Coordinates of C-alpha atoms in Angstrom, one line a residue:
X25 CA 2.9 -31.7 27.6
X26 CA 2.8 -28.3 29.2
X27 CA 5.2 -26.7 31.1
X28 CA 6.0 -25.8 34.6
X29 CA 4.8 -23.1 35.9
X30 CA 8.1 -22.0 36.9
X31 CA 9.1 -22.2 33.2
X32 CA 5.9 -20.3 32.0
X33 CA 5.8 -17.3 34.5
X34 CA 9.7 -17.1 34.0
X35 CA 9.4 -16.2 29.9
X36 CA 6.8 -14.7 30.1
X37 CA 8.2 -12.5 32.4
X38 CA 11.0 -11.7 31.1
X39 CA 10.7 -7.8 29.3
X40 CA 12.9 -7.2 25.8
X41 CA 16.0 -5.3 25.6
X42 CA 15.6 -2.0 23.5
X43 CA 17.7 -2.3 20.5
X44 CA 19.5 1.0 21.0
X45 CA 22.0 0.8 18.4
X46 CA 19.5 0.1 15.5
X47 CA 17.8 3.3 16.8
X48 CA 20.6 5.5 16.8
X49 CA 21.0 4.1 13.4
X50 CA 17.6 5.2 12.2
X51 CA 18.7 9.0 13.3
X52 CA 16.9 11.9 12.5
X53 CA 14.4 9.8 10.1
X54 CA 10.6 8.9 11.4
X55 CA 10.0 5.0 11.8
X56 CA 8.1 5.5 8.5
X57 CA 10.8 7.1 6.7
X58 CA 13.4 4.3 7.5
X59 CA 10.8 1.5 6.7
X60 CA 10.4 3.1 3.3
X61 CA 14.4 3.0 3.2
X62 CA 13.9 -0.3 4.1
X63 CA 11.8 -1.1 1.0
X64 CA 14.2 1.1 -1.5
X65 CA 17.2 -1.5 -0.4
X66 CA 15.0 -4.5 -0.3
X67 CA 14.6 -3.5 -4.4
X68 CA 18.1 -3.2 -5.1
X69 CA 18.9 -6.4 -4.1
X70 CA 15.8 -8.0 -5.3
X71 CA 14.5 -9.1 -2.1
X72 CA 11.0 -8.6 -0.9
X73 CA 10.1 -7.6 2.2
X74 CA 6.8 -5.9 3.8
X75 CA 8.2 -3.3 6.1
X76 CA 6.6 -0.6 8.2
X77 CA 6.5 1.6 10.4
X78 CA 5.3 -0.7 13.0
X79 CA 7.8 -3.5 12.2
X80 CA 10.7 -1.1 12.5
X81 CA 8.7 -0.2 16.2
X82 CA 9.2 -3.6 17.3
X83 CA 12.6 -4.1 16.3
X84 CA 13.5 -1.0 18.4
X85 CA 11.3 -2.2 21.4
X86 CA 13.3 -5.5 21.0
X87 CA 10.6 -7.8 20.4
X88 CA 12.1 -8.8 17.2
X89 CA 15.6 -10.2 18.8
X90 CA 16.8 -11.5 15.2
X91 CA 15.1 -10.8 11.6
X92 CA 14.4 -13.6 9.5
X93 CA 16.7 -14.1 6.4
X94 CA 15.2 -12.0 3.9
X95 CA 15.8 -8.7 6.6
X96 CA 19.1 -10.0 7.2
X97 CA 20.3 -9.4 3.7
X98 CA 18.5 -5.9 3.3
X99 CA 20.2 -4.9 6.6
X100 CA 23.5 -6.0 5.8
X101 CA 23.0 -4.7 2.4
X102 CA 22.2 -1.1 4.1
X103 CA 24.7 -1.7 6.3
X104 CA 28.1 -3.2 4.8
X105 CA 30.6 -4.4 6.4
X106 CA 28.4 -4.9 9.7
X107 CA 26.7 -8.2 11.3
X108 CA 24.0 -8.2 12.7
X109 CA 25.2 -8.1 16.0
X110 CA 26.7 -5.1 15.2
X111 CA 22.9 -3.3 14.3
X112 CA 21.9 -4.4 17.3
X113 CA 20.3 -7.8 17.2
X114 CA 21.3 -11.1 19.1
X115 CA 23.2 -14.0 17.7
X116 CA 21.1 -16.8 15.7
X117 CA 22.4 -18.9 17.8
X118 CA 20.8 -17.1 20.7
X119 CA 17.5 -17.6 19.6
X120 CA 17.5 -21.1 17.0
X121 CA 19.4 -23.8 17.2
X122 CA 22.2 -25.5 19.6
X123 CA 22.6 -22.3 21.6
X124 CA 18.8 -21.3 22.5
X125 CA 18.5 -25.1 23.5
X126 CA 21.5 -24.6 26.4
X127 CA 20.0 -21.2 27.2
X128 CA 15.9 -22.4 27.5
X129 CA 16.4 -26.4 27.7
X130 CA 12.8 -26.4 28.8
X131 CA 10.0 -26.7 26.3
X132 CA 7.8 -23.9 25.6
X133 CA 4.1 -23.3 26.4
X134 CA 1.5 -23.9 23.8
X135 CA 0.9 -21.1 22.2
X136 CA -2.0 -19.5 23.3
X137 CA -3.9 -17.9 19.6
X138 CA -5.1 -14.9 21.9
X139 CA -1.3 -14.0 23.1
X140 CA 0.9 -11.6 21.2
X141 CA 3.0 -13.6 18.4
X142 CA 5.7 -12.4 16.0
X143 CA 5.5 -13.1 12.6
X144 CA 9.0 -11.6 12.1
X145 CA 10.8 -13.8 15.3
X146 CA 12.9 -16.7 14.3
X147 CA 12.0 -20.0 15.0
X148 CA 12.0 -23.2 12.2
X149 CA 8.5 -23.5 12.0
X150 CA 7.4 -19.5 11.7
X151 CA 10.4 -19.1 9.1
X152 CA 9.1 -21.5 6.7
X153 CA 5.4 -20.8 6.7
X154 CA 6.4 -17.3 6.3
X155 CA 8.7 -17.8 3.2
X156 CA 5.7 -20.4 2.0
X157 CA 3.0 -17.6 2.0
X158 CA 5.0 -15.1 0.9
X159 CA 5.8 -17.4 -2.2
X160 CA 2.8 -18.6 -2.8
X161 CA 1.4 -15.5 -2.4
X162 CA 3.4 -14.0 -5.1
X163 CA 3.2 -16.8 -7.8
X164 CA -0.9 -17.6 -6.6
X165 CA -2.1 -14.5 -6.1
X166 CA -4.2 -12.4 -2.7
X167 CA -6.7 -15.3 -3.2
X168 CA -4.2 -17.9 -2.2
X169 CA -2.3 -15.7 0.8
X170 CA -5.7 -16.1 2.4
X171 CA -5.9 -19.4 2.2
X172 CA -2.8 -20.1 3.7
X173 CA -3.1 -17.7 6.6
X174 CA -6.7 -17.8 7.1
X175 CA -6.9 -21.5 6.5
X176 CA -8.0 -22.6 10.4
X177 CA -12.0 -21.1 9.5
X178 CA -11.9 -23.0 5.9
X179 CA -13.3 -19.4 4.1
X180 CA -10.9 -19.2 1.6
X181 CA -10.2 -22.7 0.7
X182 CA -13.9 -23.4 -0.2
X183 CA -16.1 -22.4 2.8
X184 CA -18.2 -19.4 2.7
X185 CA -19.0 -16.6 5.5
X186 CA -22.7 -17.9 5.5
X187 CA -21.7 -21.2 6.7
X188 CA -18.7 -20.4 9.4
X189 CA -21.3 -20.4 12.2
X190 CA -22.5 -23.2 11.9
X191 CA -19.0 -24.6 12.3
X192 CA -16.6 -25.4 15.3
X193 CA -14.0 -22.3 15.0
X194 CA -11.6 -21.1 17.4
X195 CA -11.8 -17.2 18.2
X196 CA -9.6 -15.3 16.5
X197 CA -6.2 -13.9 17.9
X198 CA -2.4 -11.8 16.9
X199 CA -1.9 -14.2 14.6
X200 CA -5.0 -13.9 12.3
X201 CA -4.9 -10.3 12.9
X202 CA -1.2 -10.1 11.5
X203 CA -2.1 -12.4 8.4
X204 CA -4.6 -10.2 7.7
X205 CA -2.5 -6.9 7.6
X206 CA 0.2 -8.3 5.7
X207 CA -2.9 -9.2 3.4
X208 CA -3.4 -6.0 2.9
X209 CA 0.4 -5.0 2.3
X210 CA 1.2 -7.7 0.0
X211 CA -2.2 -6.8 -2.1
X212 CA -0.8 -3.5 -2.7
X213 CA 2.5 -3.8 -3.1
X214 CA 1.4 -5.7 -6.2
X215 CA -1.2 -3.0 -7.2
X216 CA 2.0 -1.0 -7.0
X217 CA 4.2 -3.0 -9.5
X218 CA 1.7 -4.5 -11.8
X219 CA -1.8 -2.0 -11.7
X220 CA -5.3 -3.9 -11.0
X221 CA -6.5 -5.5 -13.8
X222 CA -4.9 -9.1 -12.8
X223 CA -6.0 -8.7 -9.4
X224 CA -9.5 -8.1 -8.6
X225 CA -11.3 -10.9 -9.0
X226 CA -8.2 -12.9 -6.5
X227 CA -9.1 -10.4 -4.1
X228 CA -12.3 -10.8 -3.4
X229 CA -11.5 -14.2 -1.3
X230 CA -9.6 -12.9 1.5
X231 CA -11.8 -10.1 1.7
X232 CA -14.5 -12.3 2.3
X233 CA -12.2 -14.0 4.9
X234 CA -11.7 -11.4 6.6
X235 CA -15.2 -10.0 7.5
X236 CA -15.8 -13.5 8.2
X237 CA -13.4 -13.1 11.3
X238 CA -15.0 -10.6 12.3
X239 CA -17.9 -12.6 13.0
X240 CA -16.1 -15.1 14.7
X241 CA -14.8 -12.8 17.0
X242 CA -11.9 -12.3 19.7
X243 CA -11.4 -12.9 22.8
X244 CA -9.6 -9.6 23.5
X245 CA -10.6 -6.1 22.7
X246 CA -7.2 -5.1 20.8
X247 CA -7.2 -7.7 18.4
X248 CA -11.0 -7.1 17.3
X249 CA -9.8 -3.2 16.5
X250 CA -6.7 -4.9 14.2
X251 CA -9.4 -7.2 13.1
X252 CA -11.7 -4.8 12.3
X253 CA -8.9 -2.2 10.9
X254 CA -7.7 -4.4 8.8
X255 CA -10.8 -6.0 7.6
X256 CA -11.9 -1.8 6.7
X257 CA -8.5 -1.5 5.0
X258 CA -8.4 -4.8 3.1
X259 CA -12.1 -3.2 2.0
X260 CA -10.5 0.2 0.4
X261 CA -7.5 -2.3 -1.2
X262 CA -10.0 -4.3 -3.0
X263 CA -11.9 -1.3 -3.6
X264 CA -9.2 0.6 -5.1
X265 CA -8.5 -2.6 -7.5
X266 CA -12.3 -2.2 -8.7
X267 CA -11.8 1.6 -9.2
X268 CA -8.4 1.3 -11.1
X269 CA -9.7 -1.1 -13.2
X270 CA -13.0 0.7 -14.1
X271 CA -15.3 -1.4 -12.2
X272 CA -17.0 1.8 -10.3
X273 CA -20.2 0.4 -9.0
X274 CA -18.0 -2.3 -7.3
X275 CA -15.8 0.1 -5.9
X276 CA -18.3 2.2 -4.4
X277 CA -19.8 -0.1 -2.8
X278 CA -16.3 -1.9 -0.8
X279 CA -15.3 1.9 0.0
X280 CA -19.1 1.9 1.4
X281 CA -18.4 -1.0 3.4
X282 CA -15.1 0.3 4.3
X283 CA -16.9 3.1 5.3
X284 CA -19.4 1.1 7.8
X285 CA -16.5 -1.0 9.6
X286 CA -14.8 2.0 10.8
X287 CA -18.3 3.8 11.8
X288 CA -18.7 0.6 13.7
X289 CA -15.2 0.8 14.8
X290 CA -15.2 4.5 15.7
X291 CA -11.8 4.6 13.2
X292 CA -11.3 7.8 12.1
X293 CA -7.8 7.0 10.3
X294 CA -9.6 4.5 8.1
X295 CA -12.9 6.8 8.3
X296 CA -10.8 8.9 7.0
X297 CA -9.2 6.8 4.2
X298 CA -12.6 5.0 3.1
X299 CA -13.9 8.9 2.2
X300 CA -10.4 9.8 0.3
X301 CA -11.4 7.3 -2.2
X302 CA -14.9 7.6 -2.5
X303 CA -14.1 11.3 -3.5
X304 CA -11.4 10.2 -5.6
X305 CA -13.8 7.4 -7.5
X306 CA -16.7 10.5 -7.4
X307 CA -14.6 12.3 -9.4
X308 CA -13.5 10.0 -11.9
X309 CA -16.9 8.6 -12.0
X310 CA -18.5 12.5 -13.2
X311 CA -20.1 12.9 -9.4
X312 CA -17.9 16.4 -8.8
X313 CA -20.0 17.7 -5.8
X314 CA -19.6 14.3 -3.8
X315 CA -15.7 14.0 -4.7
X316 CA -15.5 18.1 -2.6
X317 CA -18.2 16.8 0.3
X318 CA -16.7 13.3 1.0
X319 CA -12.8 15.0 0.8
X320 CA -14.3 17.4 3.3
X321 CA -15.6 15.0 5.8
X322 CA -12.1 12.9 5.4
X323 CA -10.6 15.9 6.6
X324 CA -12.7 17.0 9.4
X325 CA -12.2 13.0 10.7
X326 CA -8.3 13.2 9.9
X327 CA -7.6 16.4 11.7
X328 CA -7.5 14.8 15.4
X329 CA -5.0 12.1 13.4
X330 CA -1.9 14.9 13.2
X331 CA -0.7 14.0 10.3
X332 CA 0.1 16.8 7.8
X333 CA 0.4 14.6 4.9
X334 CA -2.6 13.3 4.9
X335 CA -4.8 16.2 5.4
X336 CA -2.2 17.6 1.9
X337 CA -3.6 14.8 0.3
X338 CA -7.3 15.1 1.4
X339 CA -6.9 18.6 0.4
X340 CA -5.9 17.3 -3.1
X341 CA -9.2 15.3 -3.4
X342 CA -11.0 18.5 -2.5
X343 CA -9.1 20.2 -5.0
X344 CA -9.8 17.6 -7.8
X345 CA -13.6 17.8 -6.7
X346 CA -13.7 21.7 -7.6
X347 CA -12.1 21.1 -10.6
X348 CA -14.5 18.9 -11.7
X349 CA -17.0 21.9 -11.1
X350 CA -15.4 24.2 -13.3
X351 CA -14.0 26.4 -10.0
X352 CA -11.0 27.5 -10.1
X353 CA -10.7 29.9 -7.1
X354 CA -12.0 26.7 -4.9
X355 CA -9.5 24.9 -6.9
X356 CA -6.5 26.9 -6.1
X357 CA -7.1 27.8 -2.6
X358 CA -7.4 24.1 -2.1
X359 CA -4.0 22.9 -4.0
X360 CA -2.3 25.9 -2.1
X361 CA -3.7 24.2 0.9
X362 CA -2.5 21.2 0.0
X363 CA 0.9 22.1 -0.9
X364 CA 1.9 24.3 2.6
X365 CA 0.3 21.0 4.5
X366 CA 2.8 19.0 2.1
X367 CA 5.9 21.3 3.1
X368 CA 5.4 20.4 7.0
X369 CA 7.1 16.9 6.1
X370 CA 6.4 13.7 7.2
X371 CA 5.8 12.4 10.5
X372 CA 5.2 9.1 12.9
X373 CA 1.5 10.0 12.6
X374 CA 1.6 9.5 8.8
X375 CA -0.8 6.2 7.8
X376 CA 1.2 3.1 6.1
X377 CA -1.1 3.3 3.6
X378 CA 0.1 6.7 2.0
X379 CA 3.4 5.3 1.2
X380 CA 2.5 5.9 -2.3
X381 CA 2.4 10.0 -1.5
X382 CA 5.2 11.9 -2.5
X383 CA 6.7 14.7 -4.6
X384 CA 5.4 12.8 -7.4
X385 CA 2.1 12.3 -6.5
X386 CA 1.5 15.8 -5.5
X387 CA 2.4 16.8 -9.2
X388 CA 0.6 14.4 -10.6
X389 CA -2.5 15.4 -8.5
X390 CA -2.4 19.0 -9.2
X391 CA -1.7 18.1 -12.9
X392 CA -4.8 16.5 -12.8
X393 CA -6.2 19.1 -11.4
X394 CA -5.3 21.5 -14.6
X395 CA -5.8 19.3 -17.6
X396 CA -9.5 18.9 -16.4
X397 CA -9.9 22.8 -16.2
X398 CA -8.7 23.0 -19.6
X399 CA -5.4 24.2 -18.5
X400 CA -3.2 22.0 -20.4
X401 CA 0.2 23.6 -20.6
X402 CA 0.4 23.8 -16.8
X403 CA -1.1 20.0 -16.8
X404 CA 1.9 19.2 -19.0
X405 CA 4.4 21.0 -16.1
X406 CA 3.1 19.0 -13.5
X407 CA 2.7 15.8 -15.8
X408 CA 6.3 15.7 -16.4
X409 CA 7.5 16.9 -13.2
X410 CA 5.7 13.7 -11.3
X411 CA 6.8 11.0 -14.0
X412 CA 10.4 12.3 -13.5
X413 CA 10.3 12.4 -9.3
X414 CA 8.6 8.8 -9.1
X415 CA 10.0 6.0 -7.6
X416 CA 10.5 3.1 -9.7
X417 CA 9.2 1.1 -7.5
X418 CA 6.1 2.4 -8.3
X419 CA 5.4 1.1 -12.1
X420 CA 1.7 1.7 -12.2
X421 CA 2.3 5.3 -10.8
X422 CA 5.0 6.0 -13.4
X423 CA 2.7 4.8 -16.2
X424 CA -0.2 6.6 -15.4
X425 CA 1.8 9.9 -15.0
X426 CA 3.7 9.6 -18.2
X427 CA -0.1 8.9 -19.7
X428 CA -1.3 11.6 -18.1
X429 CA 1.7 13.9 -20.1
X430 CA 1.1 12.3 -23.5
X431 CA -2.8 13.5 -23.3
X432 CA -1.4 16.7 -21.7
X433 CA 1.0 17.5 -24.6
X434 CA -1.3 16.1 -27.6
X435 CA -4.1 19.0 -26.1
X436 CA -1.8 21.4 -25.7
X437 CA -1.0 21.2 -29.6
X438 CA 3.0 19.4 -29.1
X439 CA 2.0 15.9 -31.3
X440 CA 5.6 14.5 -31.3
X441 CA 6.0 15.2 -27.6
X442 CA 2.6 12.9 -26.8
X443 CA 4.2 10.7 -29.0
X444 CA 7.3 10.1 -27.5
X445 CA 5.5 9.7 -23.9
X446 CA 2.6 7.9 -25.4
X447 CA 5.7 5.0 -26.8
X448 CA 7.3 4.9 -22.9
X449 CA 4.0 3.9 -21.7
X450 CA 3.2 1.5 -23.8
X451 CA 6.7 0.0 -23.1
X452 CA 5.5 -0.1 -19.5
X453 CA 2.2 -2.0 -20.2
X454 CA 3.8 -5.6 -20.2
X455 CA 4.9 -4.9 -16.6
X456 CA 1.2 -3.0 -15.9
X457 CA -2.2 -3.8 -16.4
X458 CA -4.7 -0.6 -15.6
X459 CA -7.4 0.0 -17.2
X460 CA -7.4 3.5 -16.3
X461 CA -4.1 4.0 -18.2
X462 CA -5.7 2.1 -21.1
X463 CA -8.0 4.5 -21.6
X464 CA -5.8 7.7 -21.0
X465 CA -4.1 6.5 -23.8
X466 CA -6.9 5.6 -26.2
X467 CA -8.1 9.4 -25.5
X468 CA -4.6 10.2 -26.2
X469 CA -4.3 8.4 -29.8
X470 CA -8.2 9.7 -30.8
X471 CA -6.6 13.3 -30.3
X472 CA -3.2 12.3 -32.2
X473 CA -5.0 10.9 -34.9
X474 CA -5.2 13.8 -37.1
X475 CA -1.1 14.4 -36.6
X476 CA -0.4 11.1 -37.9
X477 CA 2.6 12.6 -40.1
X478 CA 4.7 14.5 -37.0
X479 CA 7.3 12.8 -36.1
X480 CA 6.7 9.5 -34.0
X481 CA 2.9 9.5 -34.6
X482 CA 2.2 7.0 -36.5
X483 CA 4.5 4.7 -34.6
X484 CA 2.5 5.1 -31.5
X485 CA -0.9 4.9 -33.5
X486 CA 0.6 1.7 -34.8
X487 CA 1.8 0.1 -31.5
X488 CA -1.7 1.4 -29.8
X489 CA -3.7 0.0 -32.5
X490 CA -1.5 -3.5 -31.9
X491 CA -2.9 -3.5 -28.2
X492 CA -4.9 -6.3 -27.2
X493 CA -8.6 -5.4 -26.6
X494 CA -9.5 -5.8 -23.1
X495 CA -13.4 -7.4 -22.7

């Protein structure tokens, strides 16, 4: 039964109340900043939540009146000794339960799949699907996230994008175009913990999901750009997890149709992002030339973006292109580029997706940068300095950086040093699965080989040789 139109007009009309005290709490720190923070306490208490910049927006703005449970406990957790009245937010009571029944005893419109819905506001209903997909998600993989949140069109539980028009479908609206971004986070905060390997083939379902919405279309012009945003990001993701995992033609071709979708779009940011990984595959794949031309033309579509970190770290794809070119003056200029853009800090104009860029990163980058010039004691500087500034969170990352200093110190002549960082890595691999650390370290133990008698050789040979072989 629908309700009156006094009831309708009345809610509807009704603006939210800024949440000024959870502002004042975030201080002097960008929305991104405190959404990292966010993340960093989520961790500690083993929770698991998908903040953002964007999320932390809305809480602000006051369309998120009350976080679900998991926020709740991060907040307090952040927060001690406060409720959540005291950050800000209204009582549960206000919003579920007996009290929002006295305060709204009228029953709410249908919900209309082309208005503006919260994934994040607390009713029954919303709470439990959202625990259920974040679940199943976890335990089932990206393959089954889309399946449960892009169930309505029947793609990933069977159908195909050939046959969706040929069926009855609703257009899409928020809510699609909020399943699908979360998509996107959840798919790499796994890439995050646990590398690619185990991933890549579950991706490829919700991908396909996702450009089928795009064909079935929405019935207002802001939720095709989030459509087609994310549908171009969830592209690069699943690209990314071919490129980590050494499937390059793969790769190549999602970052191309990542590539198309914000053409089509006129995206710049995820223009921009589509061409910072093709030049990052183009160098790992032996193409130097095309990993310098691609970072250039991410930089010339990032520049109207304002954000300083991402043109450092378009700069560092530039750099890693002239390294593979054997010049060193294009090298430099460009990793002194990259590290004065660095220094300007971070900012509100900083994509979500470059949450992964920090001190760590940028050492790891430029030690990159130096072990494939040849330069291999400055390669084991860097090396060392990112696997020592990385966030834990980041397992992959620390792995690949602490393989990146075992090949570092085995070429610059210091065996029992490679050793010792070759061992942490392999302690790492039951938590990681990359192929591209897998190989760093089989390049490492061909060059240790003939040092099998220095001192923790021969144990890491041993271990290595115990690996499982990948097919």
């Amino acid at each position: 039964m629908a309700s009156s139109p006094m009831t309708a007009s009345s809610q509807s009309s009704r603006p939210p109340t800024p949440n000024l005290v959870f502002r004042r709490l975030r201080g002097r720190r960008s929305p991104g900043e405190f959404a990292a923070a966010v993340r960093r306490a989520a961790r500690e208490i083993d929770e698991r939540v998908s903040c953002d910049a964007r999320y932390i927006g809305r809480v602000e703005a006051g369309e998120i009146r009350c976080p679900n449970y998991a926020y709740e406990r991060v907040f307090l957790h952040m927060f001690p000794g406060r409720t959540l009245t005291d950050l800000g937010f209204v009582p549960r009571s206000a919003v579920r339960g007996r009290g929002a029944r006295t305060a709204a005893p009228a029953p709410a419109p249908p919900h209309d799949p082309d208005e503006p819905h919260d994934p994040h506001e607390f009713d029954d209903q919303n709470h439990k699907e959202s625990d259920v997909r974040r679940r199943a998600f976890m335990s089932g993989g990206s393959a089954t996230v889309a399946a449960a949140s892009l169930g309505p069109w029947g793609l990933a539980s069977g159908g195909t994008a050939e046959a969706a028009p040929q069926r009855s479908v609703r257009r899409a609206g928020e809510a699609e175009a909020g399943a699908l971004e979360e998509a996107v986070r959840r798919i790499r905060l796994l890439d995050d913990r646990h590398g690619a390997d185990g991933l890549y083939r579950r991706a490829a379902a919700p991908l396909r999901a996702a450009y089928a919405l795009l064909d079935v279309g929405a019935a207002r012009q802001a939720t095709t750009d989030r459509l087609h945003a994310g549908a171009g990001e969830l592209a690069v993701s699943v690209g990314w997890l071919a490129h980590d995992s050494g499937r390059f033609d793969d790769a190549r071709s999602h970052y191309a149709e990542a590539l198309a979708t914000a053409r089509v779009a006129l995206d710049p940011a995820l223009e921009a992002h589509a061409f910072c990984n093709t030049s990052f595959l183009a160098r790992d794949a032996g193409r130097p030339r095309e990993a310098v031309r691609a970072a250039q033309a991410a930089q010339v579509a990032a520049r109207p973006l304002g954000s300083a970190r991402l043109l450092s770290l378009l700069a560092l794809r530039e750099a890693g292109g002239w390294a593979g070119l054997a010049d060193r003056r294009g090298c430099e200029q460009a990793l002194t580029r990259a590290q004065a853009l660095y220094g300007r800090g971070p900012c509100d104009a900083d994509p979500e997706w470059m949450s992964f860029y920090g001190d760590a990163e940028l050492a790891g980058l430029e030690a990159q940068c130096w072990s494939t010039l040849g330069d291999w004691q400055r390669a084991a500087h860097q090396a060392h300095r990112a696997a020592r500034l990385q966030d834990p969170h980041f397992t992959r990352n620390r792995a690949l950086y602490t393989a990146e200093l075992a090949d570092d110190l085995a070429r610059a002549g210091h065996p029992d040093e490679a050793a010792a960082a070759g061992l942490r890595v392999l302690d790492l691999l039951d938590e990681v699965q990359s192929s591209r650390v897998r190989s760093m370290l089989a390049g490492t133990a061909r060059v240790l080989l003939p040092h099998r008698r220095a001192s923790g050789v021969s144990d890491f040979l041993d271990r290595h040789e115990e690996l499982p072989r990948t097919a």
